[in-house]
XYZ file of C-alpha atoms in Angstrom:
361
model
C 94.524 83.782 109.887
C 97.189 81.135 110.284
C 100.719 82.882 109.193
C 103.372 80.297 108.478
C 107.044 83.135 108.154
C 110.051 81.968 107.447
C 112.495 84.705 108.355
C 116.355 85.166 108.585
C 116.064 85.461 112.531
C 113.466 86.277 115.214
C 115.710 85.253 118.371
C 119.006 86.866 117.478
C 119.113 90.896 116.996
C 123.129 89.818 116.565
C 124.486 91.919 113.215
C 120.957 92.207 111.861
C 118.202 94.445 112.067
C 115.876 91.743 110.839
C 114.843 90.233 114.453
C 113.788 93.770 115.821
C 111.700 94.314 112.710
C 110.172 91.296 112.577
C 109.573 91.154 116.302
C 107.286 94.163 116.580
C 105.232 93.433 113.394
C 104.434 89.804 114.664
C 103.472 91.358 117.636
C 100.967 93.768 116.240
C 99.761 90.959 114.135
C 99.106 88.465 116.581
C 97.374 91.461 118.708
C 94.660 91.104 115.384
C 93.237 87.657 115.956
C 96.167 86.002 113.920
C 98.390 82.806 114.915
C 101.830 82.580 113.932
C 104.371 80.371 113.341
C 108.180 81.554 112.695
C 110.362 79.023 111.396
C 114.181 79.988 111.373
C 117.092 78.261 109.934
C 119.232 77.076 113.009
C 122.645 78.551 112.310
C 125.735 78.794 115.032
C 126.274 82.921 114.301
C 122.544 83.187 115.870
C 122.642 80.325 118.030
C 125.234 81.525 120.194
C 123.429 85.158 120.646
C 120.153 84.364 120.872
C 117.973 86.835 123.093
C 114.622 86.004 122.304
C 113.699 82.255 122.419
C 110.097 82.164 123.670
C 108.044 85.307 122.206
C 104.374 85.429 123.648
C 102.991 86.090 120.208
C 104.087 83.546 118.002
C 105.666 80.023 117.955
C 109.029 79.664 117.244
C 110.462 76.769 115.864
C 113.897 75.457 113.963
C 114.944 73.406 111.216
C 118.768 72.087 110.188
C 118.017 72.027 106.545
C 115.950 72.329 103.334
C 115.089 68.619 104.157
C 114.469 69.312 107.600
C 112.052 71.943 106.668
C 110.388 69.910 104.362
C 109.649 66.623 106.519
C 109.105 68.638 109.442
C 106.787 71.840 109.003
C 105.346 70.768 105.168
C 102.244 69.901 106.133
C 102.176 73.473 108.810
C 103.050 75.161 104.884
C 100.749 73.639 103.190
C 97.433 74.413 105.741
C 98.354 78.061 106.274
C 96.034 80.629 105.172
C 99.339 82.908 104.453
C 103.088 81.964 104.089
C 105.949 84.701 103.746
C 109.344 83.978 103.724
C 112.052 87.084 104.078
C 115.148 88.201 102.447
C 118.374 86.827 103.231
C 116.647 83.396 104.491
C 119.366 80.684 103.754
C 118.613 79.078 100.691
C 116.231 80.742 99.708
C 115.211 80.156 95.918
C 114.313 76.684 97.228
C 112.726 77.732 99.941
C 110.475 79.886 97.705
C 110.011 77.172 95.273
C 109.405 74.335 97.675
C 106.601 77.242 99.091
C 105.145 77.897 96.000
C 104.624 74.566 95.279
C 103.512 73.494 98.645
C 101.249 76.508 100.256
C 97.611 76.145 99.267
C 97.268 80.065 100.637
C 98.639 83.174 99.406
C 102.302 83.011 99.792
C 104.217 86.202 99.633
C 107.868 87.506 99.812
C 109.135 90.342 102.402
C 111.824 91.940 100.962
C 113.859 94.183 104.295
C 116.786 94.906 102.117
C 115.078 96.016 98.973
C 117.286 97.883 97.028
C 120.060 94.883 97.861
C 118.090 92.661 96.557
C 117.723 94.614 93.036
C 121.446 95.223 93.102
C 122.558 91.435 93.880
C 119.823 90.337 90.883
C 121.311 92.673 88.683
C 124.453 91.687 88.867
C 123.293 87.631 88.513
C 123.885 87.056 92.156
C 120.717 85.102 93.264
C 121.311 84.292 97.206
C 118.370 84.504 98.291
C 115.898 85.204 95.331
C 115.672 84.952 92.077
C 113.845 86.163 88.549
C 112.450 82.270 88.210
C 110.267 83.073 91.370
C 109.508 86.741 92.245
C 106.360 86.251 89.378
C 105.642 82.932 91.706
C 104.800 84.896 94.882
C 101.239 86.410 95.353
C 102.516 89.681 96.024
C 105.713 91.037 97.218
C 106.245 93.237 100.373
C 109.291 95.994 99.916
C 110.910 97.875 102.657
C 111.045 100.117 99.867
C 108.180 101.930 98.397
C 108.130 104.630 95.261
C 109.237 103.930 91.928
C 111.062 100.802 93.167
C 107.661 99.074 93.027
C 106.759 99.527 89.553
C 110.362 98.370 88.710
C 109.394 94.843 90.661
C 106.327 94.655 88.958
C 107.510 96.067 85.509
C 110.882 94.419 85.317
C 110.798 91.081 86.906
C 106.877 90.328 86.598
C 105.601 90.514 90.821
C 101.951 90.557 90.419
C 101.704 92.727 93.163
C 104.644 94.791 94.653
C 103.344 97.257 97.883
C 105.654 99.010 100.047
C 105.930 97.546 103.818
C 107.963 99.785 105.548
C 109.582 98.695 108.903
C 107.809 100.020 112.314
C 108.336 100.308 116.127
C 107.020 99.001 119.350
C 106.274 101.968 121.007
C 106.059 99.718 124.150
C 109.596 98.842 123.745
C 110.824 102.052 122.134
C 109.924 105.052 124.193
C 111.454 107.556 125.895
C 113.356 106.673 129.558
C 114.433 108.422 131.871
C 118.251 107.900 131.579
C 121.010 111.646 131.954
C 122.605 112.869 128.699
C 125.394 110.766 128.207
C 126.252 111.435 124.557
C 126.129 114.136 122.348
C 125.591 112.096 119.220
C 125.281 108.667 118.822
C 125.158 105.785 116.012
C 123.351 102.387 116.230
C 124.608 100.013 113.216
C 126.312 96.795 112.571
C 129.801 97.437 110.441
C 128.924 98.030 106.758
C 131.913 98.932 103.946
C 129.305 101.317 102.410
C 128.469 102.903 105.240
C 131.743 103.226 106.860
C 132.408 106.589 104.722
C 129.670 108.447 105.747
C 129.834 107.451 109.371
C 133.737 109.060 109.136
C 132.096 112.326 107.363
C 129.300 112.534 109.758
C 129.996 111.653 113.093
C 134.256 110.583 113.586
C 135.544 113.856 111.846
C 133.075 115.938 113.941
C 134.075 113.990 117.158
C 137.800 115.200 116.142
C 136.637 118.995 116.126
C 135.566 118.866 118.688
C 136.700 117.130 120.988
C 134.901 118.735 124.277
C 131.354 116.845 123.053
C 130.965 113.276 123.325
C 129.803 110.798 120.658
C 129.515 106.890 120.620
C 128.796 104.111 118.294
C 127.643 100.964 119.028
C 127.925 97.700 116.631
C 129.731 94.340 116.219
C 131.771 93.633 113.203
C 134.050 97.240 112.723
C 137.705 96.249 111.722
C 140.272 96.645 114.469
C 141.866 98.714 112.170
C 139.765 101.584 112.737
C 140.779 105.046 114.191
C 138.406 106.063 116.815
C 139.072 109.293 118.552
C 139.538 109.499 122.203
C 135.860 110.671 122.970
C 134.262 108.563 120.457
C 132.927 105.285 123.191
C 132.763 102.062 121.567
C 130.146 99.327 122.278
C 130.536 96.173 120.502
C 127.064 94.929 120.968
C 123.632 96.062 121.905
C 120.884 94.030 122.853
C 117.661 95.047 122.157
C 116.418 95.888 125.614
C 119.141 98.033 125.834
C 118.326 100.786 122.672
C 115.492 102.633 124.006
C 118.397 103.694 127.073
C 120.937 104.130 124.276
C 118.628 106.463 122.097
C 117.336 108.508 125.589
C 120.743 109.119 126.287
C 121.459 110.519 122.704
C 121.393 114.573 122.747
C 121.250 113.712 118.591
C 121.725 110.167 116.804
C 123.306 109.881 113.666
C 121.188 107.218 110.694
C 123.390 106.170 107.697
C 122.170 104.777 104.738
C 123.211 102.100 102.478
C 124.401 103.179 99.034
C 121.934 101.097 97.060
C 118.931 102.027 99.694
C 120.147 105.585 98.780
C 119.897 105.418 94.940
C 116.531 103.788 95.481
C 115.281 106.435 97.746
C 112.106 105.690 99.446
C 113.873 103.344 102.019
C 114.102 103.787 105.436
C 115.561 101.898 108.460
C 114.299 100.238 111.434
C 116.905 102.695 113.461
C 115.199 105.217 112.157
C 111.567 104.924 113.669
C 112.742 103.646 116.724
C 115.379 106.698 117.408
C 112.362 108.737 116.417
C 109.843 106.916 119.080
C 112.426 107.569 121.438
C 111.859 111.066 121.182
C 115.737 111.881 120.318
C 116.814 114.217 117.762
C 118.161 112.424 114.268
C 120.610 113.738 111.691
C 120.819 111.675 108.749
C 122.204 111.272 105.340
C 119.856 112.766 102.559
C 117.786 110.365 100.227
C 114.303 110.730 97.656
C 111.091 110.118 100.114
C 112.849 110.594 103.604
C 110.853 114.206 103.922
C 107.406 111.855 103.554
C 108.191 110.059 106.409
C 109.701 113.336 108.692
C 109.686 117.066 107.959
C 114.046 118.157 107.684
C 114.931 120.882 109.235
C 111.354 120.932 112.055
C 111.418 116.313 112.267
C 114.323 115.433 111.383
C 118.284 117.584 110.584
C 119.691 116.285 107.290
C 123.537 116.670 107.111
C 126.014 116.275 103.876
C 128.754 117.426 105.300
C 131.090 116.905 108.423
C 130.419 120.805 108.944
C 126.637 120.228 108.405
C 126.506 117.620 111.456
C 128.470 120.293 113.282
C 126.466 122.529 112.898
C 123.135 120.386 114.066
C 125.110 119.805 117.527
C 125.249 123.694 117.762
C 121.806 123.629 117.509
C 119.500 124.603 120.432
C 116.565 123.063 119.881
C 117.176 118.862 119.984
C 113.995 118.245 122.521
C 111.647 119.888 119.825
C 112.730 118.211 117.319
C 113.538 114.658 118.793
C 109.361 115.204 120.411
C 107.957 116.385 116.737
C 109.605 112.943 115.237
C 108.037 110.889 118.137
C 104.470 112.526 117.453
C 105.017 111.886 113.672
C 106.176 108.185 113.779
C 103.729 107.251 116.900
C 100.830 108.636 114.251
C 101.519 107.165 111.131
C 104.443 104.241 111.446
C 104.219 101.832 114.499
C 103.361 97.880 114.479
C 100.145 98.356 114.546
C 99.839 100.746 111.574
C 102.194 98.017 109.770
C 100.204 94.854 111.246
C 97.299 96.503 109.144
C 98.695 97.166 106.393
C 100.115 93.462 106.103
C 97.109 92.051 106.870
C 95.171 94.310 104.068
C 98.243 93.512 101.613
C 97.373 89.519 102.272
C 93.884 89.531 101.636
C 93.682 91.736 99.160
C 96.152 88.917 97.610
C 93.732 86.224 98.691
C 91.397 87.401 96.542
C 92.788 87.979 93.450
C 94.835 85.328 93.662
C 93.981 81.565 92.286
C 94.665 79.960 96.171
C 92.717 79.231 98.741
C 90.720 81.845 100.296
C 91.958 83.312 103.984
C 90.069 84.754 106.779
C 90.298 88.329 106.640
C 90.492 87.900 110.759
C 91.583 90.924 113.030
């Protein structure tokens, strides 16, 4: 299959989970017989932290503009068996529109922020997407599954919603052998939403008790901020550095967004790759996270600041941290989502009025 993606960024990880995610499922993809090409907006924010410039598994390419794109990599659109373009992509109703009526194969739309999406379109904020072309795409990939799907198909007319999850490189993500350094630990760019659950959860436990040791690591948290004395700050972490981040994490903390928490059924990128780690997570509470990992044997949910105190009392991190490995290696990695992509796009193929694609792999 040739697999033309436009993403927001493979080769910066800076303030966006995006790269990570789309990193390890191009990977597994291009492991099935597949060539890809990733074409990313050039912007300065990623230009000036980029860490991945020449992947093995795909060619990466750039364009200035909408023009740009067009003169440049129209004719690439146009012959691809498959075309999917992500959220947040700059500009991207006429991306999806210039797509649609370019791409002679299926063209889809991979949604990572789901439930932001819904709540931008409700409120008439069309960034990135809008009602005029959701119907236009041959079938739309969610980060979020469960009811959210019918509501994409029922409400604003997707002929096919499915549920793509994120995944993890176990390669990449894996236990290493690295001391204890932190009691509990939190992986996350600055969000406002976020920011009161993080103080429940991990900075009001880190002030009673000050004898354990927590961390988080992140760009973008106001200076303002109150971080107790044995809370260690990291401003940015590279990829290559999380699997030694997680190992080193007696427990790590995953906060959800508010809208990915009404919507339920949503989890992060953070989340499998703590998980294939083999460290211990305690994490907010949301509808579907007990599909993914069992609470209380997987996975510790917490409410409350005494709730995450009371999962650092707990005994038994290694056994829990190695039953979420075992779970996520089995049933959530690249290659289980490099499958399930491929499936999703010929499936689409073929009820679809395009060209027909190679079911390759």
């Amino acid at each position: 299959m040739r697999l033309v993606v436009l993403g927001l960024s493979l080769s910066s990880a800076w303030g966006n989970g995006h790269a990570t995610t789309f990193r390890a499922l191009l990977k597994a993809y291009a492991a099935r017989g597949h060539d890809i090409l990733f074409l990313e907006r050039d912007v300065p924010w990623y230009r000036d932290h980029r860490d991945c410039l020449t992947p093995d598994y795909c060619t990466l390419a750039f364009y200035r503009d909408l023009t740009d794109l067009k003169q440049e990599w129209g004719v690439a659109i146009a012959g691809a068996d498959a075309v999917v373009i992500g959220s947040y992509v700059p500009e991207g109703v006429e991306v999806a529109r210039f797509v649609q009526a370019t791409a002679t194969g299926t063209t889809a739309f991979y949604d990572i922020d789901t439930p932001v999406t819904l709540a931008k379109l409700s409120r008439g904020d069309y960034e990135y997407i809008s009602p005029e072309v959701i119907p236009g795409y041959d079938v739309y990939l969610s980060f979020t599954g469960g009811p959210t799907l019918d509501l994409l198909e029922g409400r604003y007319g997707a002929p096919a919603a499915r549920a793509l999850y994120c995944s993890v490189d176990p390669v990449l993500y894996r236990p290493t052998d690295v001391g204890k350094r932190w009691d509990l630990s939190y992986l996350g760019t600055y969000s406002d939403d976020r920011q009161p659950t993080l103080e429940r959860l991990l900075l009001a436990p880190a002030r009673a008790r000050p004898d354990l040791r927590f961390v988080v690591a992140g760009p973008q948290y106001p200076a303002a901020i109150d971080w107790p004395a044995n809370v260690e700050r990291i401003e940015h972490l590279p990829p290559a550095r999380h699997a030694d981040f997680y190992s080193a994490s007696r427990f790590t903390l995953n906060v959800t967004r508010a809208d990915m928490i009404s919507a339920g059924w949503s989890p992060s990128v953070r989340l499998f790759e703590a998980a294939a780690c083999g460290t211990a997570i305690v994490s907010d509470r949301w509808s579907g996270l007990d599909t993914l990992l069992m609470p209380g044997t997987e996975i510790v949910l917490a409410d409350s600041t005494d709730d995450t105190l009371a999962a650092l009392a707990r005994d038994d991190a290694r056994a829990i941290g190695a039953a979420a490995q075992a779970r996520i290696l089995a049933e959530h990695t690249a290659g289980h989502r490099a499958a399930e992509l491929e499936t999703h796009l010929v499936e689409a193929a073929a009820i679809g009025s395009r060209s027909p694609m190679m079911a390759g792999g």
